[in-house]
XYZ file of C-alpha atoms in Angstrom:
362
model
C -46.154 -17.723 41.392
C -49.375 -15.970 40.344
C -50.546 -15.609 36.758
C -49.772 -11.859 36.614
C -46.261 -12.430 37.933
C -45.646 -15.126 35.333
C -46.765 -12.736 32.571
C -44.464 -9.989 33.897
C -41.501 -12.371 34.095
C -42.110 -13.713 30.566
C -42.488 -10.182 29.214
C -39.227 -9.124 30.884
C -37.428 -12.184 29.454
C -38.734 -11.433 25.948
C -37.627 -7.802 26.147
C -34.155 -8.854 27.342
C -33.885 -11.446 24.566
C -34.754 -8.853 21.909
C -32.286 -6.386 23.479
C -29.453 -8.918 23.404
C -30.206 -9.834 19.794
C -30.179 -6.179 18.741
C -26.977 -5.562 20.686
C -25.227 -8.513 19.050
C -26.420 -7.328 15.630
C -25.151 -3.820 16.377
C -21.761 -5.141 17.438
C -21.534 -7.287 14.301
C -22.502 -4.336 12.103
C -19.989 -2.052 13.850
C -17.172 -4.572 13.450
C -18.040 -5.120 9.792
C -18.010 -1.382 9.084
C -14.567 -1.031 10.645
C -13.045 -3.708 8.445
C -13.105 -1.612 5.285
C -10.389 0.994 5.257
C -9.580 0.382 8.905
C -6.456 1.970 10.369
C -6.419 0.441 13.823
C -4.876 -2.804 15.015
C -5.764 -3.857 18.566
C -6.917 -0.313 19.287
C -3.749 1.326 17.928
C -3.676 3.706 14.970
C -0.391 2.629 13.394
C -0.318 5.597 11.031
C -0.599 8.513 13.436
C 2.712 9.332 15.057
C 6.114 10.852 14.379
C 9.575 10.029 13.096
C 12.281 9.498 15.736
C 16.029 9.081 15.386
C 16.921 5.395 15.633
C 20.524 4.360 15.067
C 19.578 0.660 14.875
C 18.373 1.287 11.302
C 18.587 0.488 8.414
C 17.654 -3.195 8.432
C 19.942 -4.013 5.485
C 22.653 -2.574 3.269
C 21.904 -1.918 -0.393
C 25.158 -3.572 -1.458
C 24.031 -6.814 0.190
C 20.627 -7.051 -1.459
C 20.462 -8.478 -4.998
C 16.903 -7.272 -5.692
C 17.278 -3.453 -5.743
C 16.808 -1.636 -9.052
C 19.271 1.124 -9.851
C 16.484 3.716 -9.781
C 16.142 3.120 -6.005
C 19.801 2.459 -5.171
C 20.767 5.890 -3.881
C 23.978 4.851 -2.147
C 25.286 3.135 -5.267
C 24.770 6.366 -7.188
C 26.624 8.597 -4.803
C 24.376 9.632 -1.945
C 26.838 10.183 0.879
C 24.631 11.418 3.712
C 23.039 8.573 5.666
C 20.951 10.293 8.339
C 17.820 9.583 6.254
C 18.423 5.895 7.032
C 18.430 6.458 10.803
C 14.755 7.028 11.548
C 11.949 4.789 12.722
C 8.227 5.442 12.817
C 6.704 5.742 16.290
C 2.887 5.652 16.545
C 1.399 7.866 19.251
C -0.602 5.163 21.021
C 1.534 2.014 20.900
C 4.822 0.467 19.877
C 5.041 -1.546 16.696
C 7.046 -4.779 16.550
C 10.430 -4.633 14.883
C 10.385 -6.451 11.575
C 11.583 -10.042 11.876
C 12.231 -11.640 8.498
C 12.708 -15.162 9.855
C 9.421 -14.891 11.759
C 7.705 -13.582 8.628
C 8.866 -16.641 6.681
C 7.735 -19.027 9.406
C 4.298 -17.456 9.671
C 3.748 -17.445 5.923
C 5.485 -20.701 5.016
C 4.107 -22.065 1.761
C 2.168 -18.883 1.025
C 1.961 -16.547 -1.969
C 2.097 -12.770 -1.508
C 1.511 -10.407 -4.426
C 2.037 -6.678 -4.858
C -0.154 -5.278 -7.627
C 0.311 -1.791 -9.033
C 2.895 0.641 -10.366
C 6.528 1.465 -9.576
C 5.605 2.377 -5.989
C 4.466 -1.235 -5.592
C 7.809 -2.219 -7.108
C 9.522 -0.025 -4.507
C 7.682 -1.835 -1.700
C 8.159 -5.322 -3.212
C 11.923 -4.867 -3.521
C 12.057 -3.485 0.006
C 10.288 -6.514 1.521
C 12.498 -8.873 -0.496
C 15.594 -7.148 0.895
C 14.292 -7.110 4.476
C 13.612 -10.853 4.438
C 16.882 -11.627 2.626
C 18.839 -9.729 5.293
C 17.287 -11.940 7.983
C 18.177 -15.203 6.194
C 21.131 -14.251 3.966
C 22.131 -17.873 3.347
C 18.661 -18.982 2.269
C 18.365 -20.160 -1.328
C 16.228 -17.849 -3.453
C 14.798 -18.017 -6.962
C 14.472 -14.661 -8.705
C 12.402 -14.121 -11.857
C 11.982 -10.774 -13.616
C 9.535 -10.195 -16.483
C 7.645 -7.236 -17.915
C 4.401 -7.681 -16.010
C 5.121 -10.428 -13.462
C 8.235 -10.823 -11.320
C 8.890 -12.956 -8.262
C 11.274 -13.774 -5.439
C 10.904 -17.215 -3.841
C 12.577 -18.182 -0.574
C 12.873 -21.828 -1.535
C 13.374 -23.435 1.876
C 10.174 -21.833 3.142
C 8.012 -21.966 0.028
C 7.262 -18.246 0.379
C 6.937 -16.357 -2.898
C 6.716 -12.577 -3.222
C 5.173 -11.595 -6.557
C 5.109 -8.220 -8.268
C 2.392 -7.713 -10.890
C 2.927 -4.477 -12.830
C -0.322 -2.736 -13.768
C -0.249 0.990 -12.999
C -3.992 1.636 -13.385
C -5.305 -1.700 -12.017
C -7.947 -1.528 -14.784
C -7.036 -2.649 -18.318
C -5.378 -0.880 -21.206
C -6.604 -2.482 -24.446
C -5.807 -1.982 -28.106
C -8.696 -0.619 -30.189
C -8.871 0.949 -33.665
C -8.253 4.395 -32.173
C -5.138 3.254 -30.303
C -4.459 2.370 -26.668
C -7.610 2.683 -24.580
C -7.801 2.856 -20.785
C -10.971 0.884 -20.026
C -12.372 2.070 -16.704
C -14.769 -0.880 -16.496
C -12.497 -3.844 -17.231
C -10.025 -5.928 -15.203
C -9.121 -8.898 -17.365
C -5.661 -8.905 -15.754
C -7.294 -9.847 -12.466
C -7.111 -13.539 -13.336
C -3.400 -13.383 -12.438
C -4.223 -12.132 -8.936
C -6.404 -15.060 -7.921
C -5.135 -17.757 -5.573
C -2.902 -15.444 -3.536
C -2.780 -15.517 0.259
C -2.012 -11.800 0.586
C -2.675 -9.074 -1.998
C -1.292 -5.537 -1.643
C -2.746 -3.149 -4.241
C -1.634 0.332 -5.240
C -2.521 2.880 -7.903
C -2.536 6.624 -8.494
C 0.711 8.091 -9.857
C 0.144 7.114 -13.479
C -3.351 8.598 -13.518
C -1.914 12.120 -13.575
C 0.665 11.527 -16.327
C 0.167 13.560 -19.496
C 1.840 13.904 -22.889
C 4.397 11.277 -23.825
C 4.395 9.732 -20.366
C 0.651 9.095 -20.547
C -0.042 5.372 -20.942
C -3.134 5.624 -23.165
C -4.664 7.500 -26.132
C -8.333 7.378 -25.070
C -10.439 6.544 -22.023
C -13.448 4.247 -22.272
C -16.269 4.455 -19.740
C -18.957 1.988 -20.790
C -19.870 2.690 -24.411
C -18.461 6.244 -24.296
C -14.958 7.053 -25.533
C -13.141 10.159 -24.284
C -9.974 11.880 -25.421
C -9.483 13.038 -21.846
C -11.255 13.129 -18.494
C -10.742 14.763 -15.116
C -8.094 12.512 -13.614
C -9.633 12.236 -10.141
C -12.953 11.279 -11.750
C -11.251 8.670 -13.913
C -9.327 7.326 -10.900
C -12.544 7.051 -8.891
C -14.284 5.135 -11.689
C -11.306 2.801 -12.193
C -10.863 2.162 -8.471
C -14.586 1.458 -8.133
C -14.186 -1.223 -10.817
C -11.284 -2.660 -8.815
C -13.417 -2.647 -5.651
C -16.138 -4.533 -7.491
C -13.540 -7.074 -8.655
C -12.412 -7.657 -5.060
C -16.013 -8.040 -3.873
C -16.751 -10.585 -6.593
C -13.533 -12.589 -6.564
C -11.953 -12.576 -3.089
C -12.723 -15.015 -0.279
C -11.588 -13.240 2.916
C -11.127 -16.585 4.689
C -8.384 -17.410 2.165
C -6.949 -14.056 1.066
C -6.029 -10.921 3.037
C -6.333 -7.742 0.970
C -4.449 -4.494 1.580
C -4.417 -1.188 -0.258
C -1.038 0.518 -0.107
C -2.373 4.057 0.171
C -1.274 7.166 -1.710
C 2.476 7.730 -1.820
C 3.254 11.474 -2.010
C 5.728 13.411 -4.133
C 7.953 16.300 -3.028
C 8.515 18.395 -6.154
C 6.821 21.519 -4.746
C 8.402 22.980 -1.640
C 5.364 25.187 -1.076
C 3.626 22.047 0.174
C 5.813 22.179 3.300
C 6.158 25.990 3.420
C 9.511 26.160 1.617
C 8.442 27.303 -1.876
C 11.937 27.478 -3.360
C 12.776 23.858 -2.566
C 12.107 20.335 -3.836
C 13.346 17.034 -2.439
C 16.815 17.770 -3.822
C 19.326 18.264 -1.018
C 16.822 17.497 1.736
C 18.479 15.537 4.543
C 15.983 15.376 7.436
C 12.234 14.701 7.776
C 9.663 17.270 8.747
C 9.040 17.357 12.487
C 5.665 16.744 14.052
C 2.821 14.599 12.780
C 0.990 16.809 10.271
C 1.815 17.967 6.747
C 1.185 21.633 5.867
C -0.432 20.856 2.488
C -2.836 18.355 4.008
C -4.039 15.116 2.470
C -3.987 14.717 -1.339
C -7.416 14.479 -3.040
C -6.640 10.959 -4.274
C -6.585 9.741 -0.661
C -10.229 10.784 -0.271
C -11.100 8.766 -3.376
C -9.415 5.693 -1.888
C -11.278 6.103 1.406
C -14.612 6.514 -0.363
C -14.157 3.410 -2.515
C -12.945 1.253 0.395
C -15.872 2.327 2.562
C -18.341 1.238 -0.133
C -16.894 -2.270 -0.540
C -18.438 -5.421 0.905
C -15.227 -7.405 1.390
C -12.645 -6.337 4.020
C -9.678 -4.345 2.764
C -7.021 -3.014 5.139
C -5.770 0.459 4.236
C -2.037 0.853 4.783
C -2.491 4.572 5.282
C 1.103 5.560 4.582
C 0.320 9.000 3.101
C 0.974 11.381 6.001
C 3.981 9.539 7.422
C 5.478 9.549 3.908
C 4.668 13.222 3.333
C 6.935 13.986 6.288
C 9.877 12.256 4.522
C 10.947 14.886 1.997
C 14.492 13.631 2.625
C 13.964 10.032 1.492
C 13.678 10.302 -2.312
C 16.400 9.326 -4.821
C 16.541 12.940 -6.017
C 19.566 12.901 -8.364
C 21.047 9.709 -6.868
C 19.816 7.057 -9.306
C 20.433 5.798 -12.828
C 17.744 8.074 -14.241
C 18.023 11.610 -15.565
C 16.575 14.570 -13.735
C 15.387 14.716 -10.139
C 13.202 11.930 -8.758
C 10.983 13.181 -5.929
C 8.419 10.455 -6.523
C 10.085 7.131 -5.700
C 12.056 6.271 -2.557
C 15.612 5.199 -1.779
C 16.271 1.610 -0.703
C 16.971 1.020 2.075
C 14.584 3.721 3.199
C 10.959 4.670 3.649
C 9.330 1.601 1.981
C 10.962 -0.508 4.715
C 8.656 1.280 7.170
C 5.654 0.539 4.930
C 6.565 -3.140 5.159
C 7.126 -2.960 8.899
C 3.577 -1.604 9.194
C 2.310 -4.382 6.925
C 4.034 -6.882 9.226
C 2.461 -5.224 12.280
C -0.986 -5.299 10.693
C -0.579 -9.005 9.998
C 0.591 -10.094 13.454
C -0.832 -7.598 16.000
């Protein structure tokens, strides 16, 4: 081979080597960017689809589950219609596996799973506990209930489901002025370390006002505020949470999920029926879109997740839950008034957990 040919061959090889390196780097970068806030599993968007009638549901009976709070136990408090229990979620582009509690326990034997957040996290935690219990009804369980930390352990499998109650994720501390919501502090995060799966949630308490508000002042750095735009405060608090995850989570040891924004159905105008609320609603909305669109808090969640360094899987349950105006306790609970915020058990949170299961195994 002549000298010029050798030079041409070497040049070609060098160009190809650089091309392959850049391609690999691009693929790595693309995969990394999809990890944060991703919605797809094996090419399937689990959260875009529709509700279909499915008489094989529900997965359990409320009377047979010892973990349901009265605020979610709609059948106990007189709800007689049961069509709201007979739906399953069908994604447009794939089929999701039916939840298998025994398989869940085998896969996660010896592991610790923690829900962290407000009463919507409680809703989901109790749902998963019931779904697993229904699969292994004779399994010995240990149940512990405290103010901030509760747990259900399936003793024969060493699987513990924890519920850590902290509605803002960031801390509320006592100062001279009273209770202060500190947007820059997560001292409670020490309790979240060492888990194998973490499922976070926050939003509903950020909009509470008056007596139901959980704080007297908001602290942002050295500044103290009597009030603040709630979306702004939520964004600052969630950014602090994202920083905590980035600094404290090892993705090789802990899988992190964010539960997504759970909607309310107090205002019928949101689904083009202005005179209605969730009260008396018996069927879901048809189709796959919600007339009112996505709540602003969902955009905050997406923005924070996209800025994080560590992978967080978004359980994007907002739209599929918006379609379920029929699935709230309404007047069928131990509380007063109409509850269009939480969800009956059995009910919608079972689907959230089925999607969690799918995200873990698909």
